[in-house]
Short mmCIF file of C-alpha atoms in Angstrom, two decimals:
data_model
loop_
_atom_site.label_atom_id
_atom_site.label_comp_id
_atom_site.label_asym_id
_atom_site.label_seq_id
_atom_site.Cartn_x
_atom_site.Cartn_y
_atom_site.Cartn_z
CA MET T 1 111.94 130.40 108.36
CA THR T 2 108.80 128.28 108.03
CA GLU T 3 107.66 126.60 111.23
CA ARG T 4 107.64 122.85 110.65
CA VAL T 5 104.37 120.95 110.43
CA LYS T 6 104.24 118.72 113.52
CA VAL T 7 102.28 115.54 112.90
CA ALA T 8 101.21 112.69 115.17
CA VAL T 9 100.29 109.42 113.45
CA VAL T 10 97.88 106.73 114.60
CA GLY T 11 98.93 103.39 113.18
CA VAL T 12 102.54 102.40 112.51
CA GLY T 13 101.78 100.27 109.49
CA ASN T 14 102.73 100.35 105.83
CA ASN T 15 101.20 103.75 105.11
CA THR T 16 103.22 105.34 107.91
CA SER T 17 106.33 103.50 106.73
CA ALA T 18 105.88 104.91 103.23
CA LEU T 19 105.35 108.42 104.60
CA VAL T 20 108.32 108.39 106.99
CA GLN T 21 110.71 106.86 104.46
CA GLY T 22 109.52 109.14 101.67
CA LEU T 23 110.11 112.21 103.82
CA ALA T 24 113.65 111.03 104.58
CA LEU T 25 114.34 110.35 100.89
CA HIS T 26 113.09 113.80 99.90
CA ARG T 27 115.20 115.56 102.52
CA GLN T 28 118.38 113.65 101.64
CA SER T 29 118.13 113.65 97.84
CA GLY T 30 115.83 116.54 97.03
CA SER T 31 113.85 114.16 94.82
CA MET T 32 110.55 115.57 93.61
CA VAL T 33 109.42 112.30 92.03
CA GLY T 34 105.84 111.45 92.98
CA ILE T 35 105.19 114.82 94.65
CA ARG T 36 101.98 116.41 93.42
CA ARG T 37 102.32 119.76 95.21
CA PRO T 38 105.84 120.81 96.21
CA VAL T 39 104.40 123.71 98.25
CA VAL T 40 101.00 124.04 99.94
CA ASP T 41 100.32 127.53 101.36
CA GLY T 42 104.04 128.09 101.87
CA LEU T 43 104.63 124.65 103.41
CA GLY T 44 107.12 122.41 101.63
CA VAL T 45 107.30 118.63 101.77
CA GLY T 46 110.44 118.80 103.89
CA ASP T 47 108.66 120.99 106.45
CA VAL T 48 106.60 118.01 107.66
CA ALA T 49 107.91 116.18 110.73
CA VAL T 50 106.38 113.27 112.67
CA VAL T 51 106.59 114.08 116.40
CA ALA T 52 104.43 111.31 117.91
CA ALA T 53 103.15 107.86 116.95
CA PHE T 54 100.53 105.51 118.39
CA ALA T 55 100.11 101.77 117.86
CA THR T 56 98.52 98.79 119.58
CA SER T 57 101.13 96.19 118.58
CA ALA T 58 103.16 95.19 121.64
CA GLU T 59 106.21 94.64 119.42
CA LYS T 60 106.14 98.24 118.18
CA ILE T 61 105.32 100.08 121.43
CA GLY T 62 108.43 101.68 122.91
CA ARG T 63 110.50 101.29 119.73
CA ASP T 64 111.79 104.29 117.82
CA LEU T 65 109.44 105.07 114.94
CA THR T 66 112.16 104.46 112.35
CA GLU T 67 112.65 100.95 113.73
CA ALA T 68 108.98 100.13 114.29
CA ILE T 69 107.97 100.79 110.67
CA PHE T 70 109.99 97.76 109.54
CA LEU T 71 108.57 95.26 112.02
CA PRO T 72 106.15 92.54 110.82
CA PRO T 73 103.50 92.45 109.54
CA ASN T 74 104.66 95.62 107.73
CA ASN T 75 105.90 94.75 104.25
CA PHE T 76 106.47 98.05 102.46
CA PRO T 77 110.00 97.90 100.98
CA ARG T 78 112.97 99.86 102.27
CA LEU T 79 113.62 102.94 100.19
CA ASP T 80 117.10 104.05 99.15
CA CYS T 81 117.74 106.47 102.00
CA ASP T 82 119.37 106.61 105.43
CA LEU T 83 116.91 106.44 108.28
CA PRO T 84 118.57 107.25 111.60
CA ALA T 85 116.57 107.16 114.84
CA VAL T 86 114.39 110.26 115.19
CA GLY T 87 113.76 110.04 118.91
CA VAL T 88 110.03 109.41 118.51
CA PRO T 89 109.10 106.32 120.54
CA VAL T 90 105.88 104.57 119.58
CA THR T 91 103.24 105.15 122.27
CA LYS T 92 100.51 102.71 123.22
CA GLY T 93 97.35 103.58 121.34
CA LEU T 94 93.98 103.88 122.98
CA VAL T 95 91.93 100.77 123.62
CA ASP T 96 88.64 102.51 124.37
CA ALA T 97 87.20 105.99 124.88
CA THR T 98 88.29 106.10 128.54
CA GLU T 99 91.86 106.66 127.32
CA VAL T 100 91.07 109.81 125.36
CA PRO T 101 92.62 112.11 128.03
CA ARG T 102 95.89 110.11 128.00
CA VAL T 103 96.17 110.31 124.23
CA ALA T 104 95.25 113.99 124.21
CA ALA T 105 98.05 114.71 126.68
CA ALA T 106 100.50 112.88 124.39
CA LEU T 107 99.58 115.27 121.56
CA ALA T 108 101.13 118.26 123.29
CA GLU T 109 103.79 118.75 120.58
CA ALA T 110 101.53 118.04 117.59
CA GLU T 111 99.27 120.26 115.51
CA VAL T 112 97.85 117.56 113.21
CA LEU T 113 96.70 114.04 114.11
CA LEU T 114 96.80 111.69 111.12
CA TYR T 115 94.57 108.68 111.73
CA SER T 116 96.03 105.89 109.61
CA ALA T 117 94.84 102.80 111.46
CA PRO T 118 92.87 100.04 109.65
CA SER T 119 89.31 100.74 108.54
CA GLY T 120 86.40 98.98 110.19
CA ARG T 121 86.87 100.41 113.70
CA PRO T 122 84.53 103.43 113.77
CA GLU T 123 84.46 103.72 117.57
CA THR T 124 88.25 103.90 117.67
CA ALA T 125 88.37 106.49 114.89
CA ARG T 126 85.87 108.71 116.72
CA ALA T 127 87.74 108.30 120.02
CA TYR T 128 90.92 109.63 118.40
CA ALA T 129 88.89 112.49 116.93
CA GLU T 130 87.74 113.29 120.48
CA ALA T 131 91.38 113.26 121.60
CA ALA T 132 92.21 115.74 118.83
CA LEU T 133 89.38 118.01 119.97
CA THR T 134 90.59 117.82 123.57
CA ALA T 135 94.18 118.57 122.57
CA GLY T 136 93.26 121.34 120.13
CA VAL T 137 94.80 119.76 117.04
CA ALA T 138 93.55 119.14 113.49
CA PHE T 139 92.31 115.64 112.64
CA ILE T 140 92.62 113.70 109.38
CA ASN T 141 90.70 110.46 108.94
CA THR T 142 92.28 108.36 106.19
CA THR T 143 89.95 105.39 106.75
CA ALA T 144 86.52 104.57 105.33
CA ASP T 145 84.90 104.89 108.77
CA PRO T 146 82.57 107.92 108.89
CA VAL T 147 84.14 110.71 110.92
CA ALA T 148 84.11 113.88 108.81
CA ARG T 149 80.74 112.69 107.46
CA ASP T 150 79.28 112.93 110.97
CA PRO T 151 77.56 116.36 110.89
CA HIS T 152 77.54 116.70 114.69
CA LEU T 153 81.25 115.96 115.02
CA LEU T 154 82.10 118.20 112.09
CA ALA T 155 80.14 121.05 113.68
CA ARG T 156 82.08 120.64 116.93
CA PHE T 157 85.42 120.86 115.10
CA GLU T 158 84.22 123.92 113.21
CA ALA T 159 83.09 125.62 116.43
CA ALA T 160 86.47 124.87 118.02
CA GLY T 161 88.36 126.31 115.04
CA LEU T 162 89.96 122.93 114.34
CA PRO T 163 90.19 121.34 110.86
CA LEU T 164 88.55 117.93 110.31
CA LEU T 165 89.44 116.24 107.01
CA GLY T 166 88.18 112.88 105.74
CA ASP T 167 86.96 110.31 105.00
CA ASP T 168 89.02 107.69 103.15
CA LEU T 169 91.93 108.47 100.88
CA ALA T 170 91.59 108.61 97.13
CA SER T 171 94.99 107.05 96.52
CA GLN T 172 97.42 109.13 94.47
CA PHE T 173 96.98 106.83 91.47
CA GLY T 174 94.68 104.03 92.54
CA THR T 175 91.70 102.06 91.33
CA SER T 176 89.05 104.62 92.27
CA VAL T 177 90.89 107.54 90.65
CA LEU T 178 91.51 105.59 87.44
CA HIS T 179 87.99 104.13 87.30
CA ASN T 180 86.45 107.55 87.86
CA ALA T 181 88.55 109.08 85.07
CA LEU T 182 87.65 106.33 82.59
CA LEU T 183 83.93 106.56 83.34
CA ARG T 184 84.00 110.33 82.93
CA LEU T 185 85.92 109.97 79.66
CA LEU T 186 83.22 107.67 78.28
CA ARG T 187 80.55 110.23 79.16
CA GLU T 188 82.54 113.15 77.75
CA ARG T 189 83.03 111.31 74.44
CA GLY T 190 79.34 110.48 74.12
CA LEU T 191 79.50 106.75 74.74
CA THR T 192 76.83 104.91 76.70
CA LEU T 193 78.00 102.73 79.58
CA VAL T 194 76.57 99.22 79.58
CA SER T 195 78.46 97.72 82.52
CA SER T 196 81.70 98.05 84.44
CA TYR T 197 83.51 96.40 87.32
CA GLN T 198 86.62 96.66 89.43
CA VAL T 199 88.52 93.96 91.30
CA ASN T 200 91.16 94.83 93.94
CA LEU T 201 93.75 92.41 95.31
CA GLY T 202 96.42 93.25 97.90
CA GLY T 203 98.78 91.79 100.45
CA THR T 204 98.94 94.35 103.27
CA GLU T 205 97.36 94.01 106.70
CA ASP T 206 94.88 96.70 105.70
CA PHE T 207 93.66 94.48 102.88
CA ARG T 208 93.38 91.54 105.25
CA ASN T 209 91.37 93.65 107.68
CA LEU T 210 89.11 94.99 104.94
CA VAL T 211 88.32 91.49 103.71
CA GLN T 212 87.01 90.81 107.23
CA ASN T 213 85.32 94.23 107.64
CA PRO T 214 84.29 95.27 104.10
CA ASP T 215 81.12 97.31 104.62
CA THR T 216 82.39 100.88 105.03
CA LYS T 217 85.11 100.41 102.41
CA MET T 218 82.66 99.16 99.77
CA ARG T 219 80.39 102.15 100.43
CA SER T 220 83.36 104.49 100.16
CA LYS T 221 84.51 102.99 96.86
CA LEU T 222 81.04 103.58 95.43
CA ASN T 223 81.13 107.17 96.74
CA ALA T 224 84.28 107.74 94.68
CA LEU T 225 82.56 106.93 91.37
CA PRO T 226 80.82 109.57 89.24
CA GLU T 227 77.22 110.37 90.09
CA GLY T 228 74.83 108.21 88.11
CA ALA T 229 77.28 105.34 87.56
CA HIS T 230 74.62 102.73 88.34
CA SER T 231 76.00 99.99 86.09
CA VAL T 232 79.25 99.62 88.04
CA GLU T 233 80.05 96.66 90.27
CA VAL T 234 82.81 96.68 92.89
CA ALA T 235 83.91 93.14 93.71
CA PRO T 236 84.79 92.22 97.32
CA LEU T 237 88.44 92.89 98.15
CA GLY T 238 90.85 89.98 97.91
CA TYR T 239 93.76 89.38 100.32
CA LEU T 240 96.79 87.65 98.78
CA PRO T 241 99.77 87.77 101.21
CA HIS T 242 102.38 87.13 98.52
CA LEU T 243 101.55 90.50 96.92
CA ARG T 244 102.99 92.18 100.04
CA SER T 245 102.55 95.97 99.69
CA ARG T 246 101.50 95.79 96.05
CA LYS T 247 97.91 96.20 94.95
CA VAL T 248 96.71 94.65 91.70
CA ALA T 249 93.48 96.02 90.25
CA HIS T 250 91.49 94.89 87.24
CA LEU T 251 89.01 97.24 85.57
CA ASN T 252 86.53 96.48 82.82
CA LEU T 253 84.22 98.82 80.94
CA GLU T 254 81.64 97.77 78.37
CA ALA T 255 80.01 100.56 76.38
CA ARG T 256 78.17 101.42 73.17
CA GLY T 257 79.28 103.99 70.62
CA TRP T 258 77.84 105.44 67.44
CA GLY T 259 75.39 103.07 65.78
CA GLU T 260 75.20 101.09 69.03
CA THR T 261 78.49 99.38 68.21
CA SER T 262 80.34 97.80 71.14
CA VAL T 263 83.38 99.16 72.93
CA SER T 264 85.26 97.09 75.53
CA LEU T 265 88.18 98.15 77.72
CA ASP T 266 90.23 96.07 80.17
CA VAL T 267 92.92 97.65 82.36
CA LYS T 268 95.32 96.13 84.87
CA LEU T 269 96.90 98.46 87.44
CA THR T 270 99.76 97.45 89.76
CA VAL T 271 100.93 99.90 92.42
CA HIS T 272 102.46 99.95 95.89
CA ASP T 273 99.33 100.83 97.84
CA PRO T 274 101.14 102.54 100.78
CA SER T 275 102.97 104.87 98.38
CA GLY T 276 99.63 105.96 96.96
CA ALA T 277 98.45 106.76 100.49
CA ALA T 278 101.60 108.68 101.44
CA GLY T 279 101.46 110.73 98.24
CA VAL T 280 98.04 111.99 99.33
CA ASN T 281 98.72 112.24 103.06
CA ILE T 282 101.63 114.64 102.51
CA ASP T 283 99.16 117.11 100.96
CA LEU T 284 96.35 116.53 103.47
CA VAL T 285 98.72 117.17 106.39
CA ARG T 286 99.80 120.51 104.95
CA ILE T 287 96.23 121.52 104.09
CA ALA T 288 95.18 120.76 107.67
CA SER T 289 98.15 122.62 109.13
CA SER T 290 97.52 125.70 106.99
CA ALA T 291 93.82 125.72 107.92
CA LEU T 292 94.67 125.41 111.61
CA ARG T 293 97.21 128.24 111.50
CA ASN T 294 94.72 130.46 109.70
CA GLY T 295 91.85 129.69 112.08
CA ARG T 296 89.74 127.78 109.55
CA GLY T 297 87.92 125.06 111.48
CA GLY T 298 85.83 122.22 110.07
CA TYR T 299 86.17 120.78 106.60
CA SER T 300 88.37 122.33 103.91
CA SER T 301 87.06 121.86 100.37
CA GLU T 302 90.66 121.90 99.14
CA ALA T 303 90.90 118.31 100.37
CA THR T 304 87.94 116.97 98.36
CA SER T 305 89.90 115.66 95.37
CA LEU T 306 92.13 113.68 97.76
CA LEU T 307 89.26 111.76 99.40
CA LYS T 308 86.77 109.08 98.42
CA SER T 309 84.04 110.03 100.92
CA PRO T 310 84.17 113.69 101.96
CA PRO T 311 81.30 115.29 103.90
CA GLY T 312 78.04 115.06 102.00
CA THR T 313 78.65 111.60 100.55
CA ALA T 314 76.78 108.50 101.69
CA VAL T 315 77.66 106.71 104.94
#
């Protein structure tokens, strides 16, 4: 029998809601819809279990995880599955680096720490990475803040035999993935790019936070584009509360074909952003767990296609 993958999550927001609910739906129905890799190194989707959760919201602290994921400002919809209490109370997250020992002690049951808090808090992200090092668990940074791109920190994880994966998710089917594919298609078909842009609008708290703290996210979005895509503009993110957990993206590409004739393409993409995150996180968690169990510390190249800004990309 496969030993379950024990995960601790930082951030009890929409992405965690999508992950927890999706796991419950898979276990109850056996649905394989939206699952990219049913098995990763012998680990199935249903083998993943959340054993600890951290948040800073006073309303969520102390609540069972399955209750906390539905509290405002979370707005990811309820999926069609039963979600009984799992006996995982939400623990107070760290406020500053002095609380690293407390958080590390709370990771006693975990083997992977999934950092899914809002981007734009690099000191917090690194403090949780320190807690993972202290506790001896793998660390996954899903935010645009540079953690795995820090060579010194990455070297420490590698020396400790602990996996460090990040930075920033390439959503399962999001703007960056689609834009990248279209730009590569132009190049493969021999067209010359003239200009291109992307606009992203969303209604989650993460979008609201990124509107206020856009720098690392904008850099990460550019990292996700093909090398040499100099004619591409990424517009500032827009926060529209009425969109709730949906993201609406607009892409435009202007190019020249044979005889310098014009080609123009406009695409609109609408997705539930947290679902796109959960569809990637379920693979990253199993990659990290497998690496940890096999003594492979540091970064795993298997995760590269799932990230916008892996080690080696710009900070």
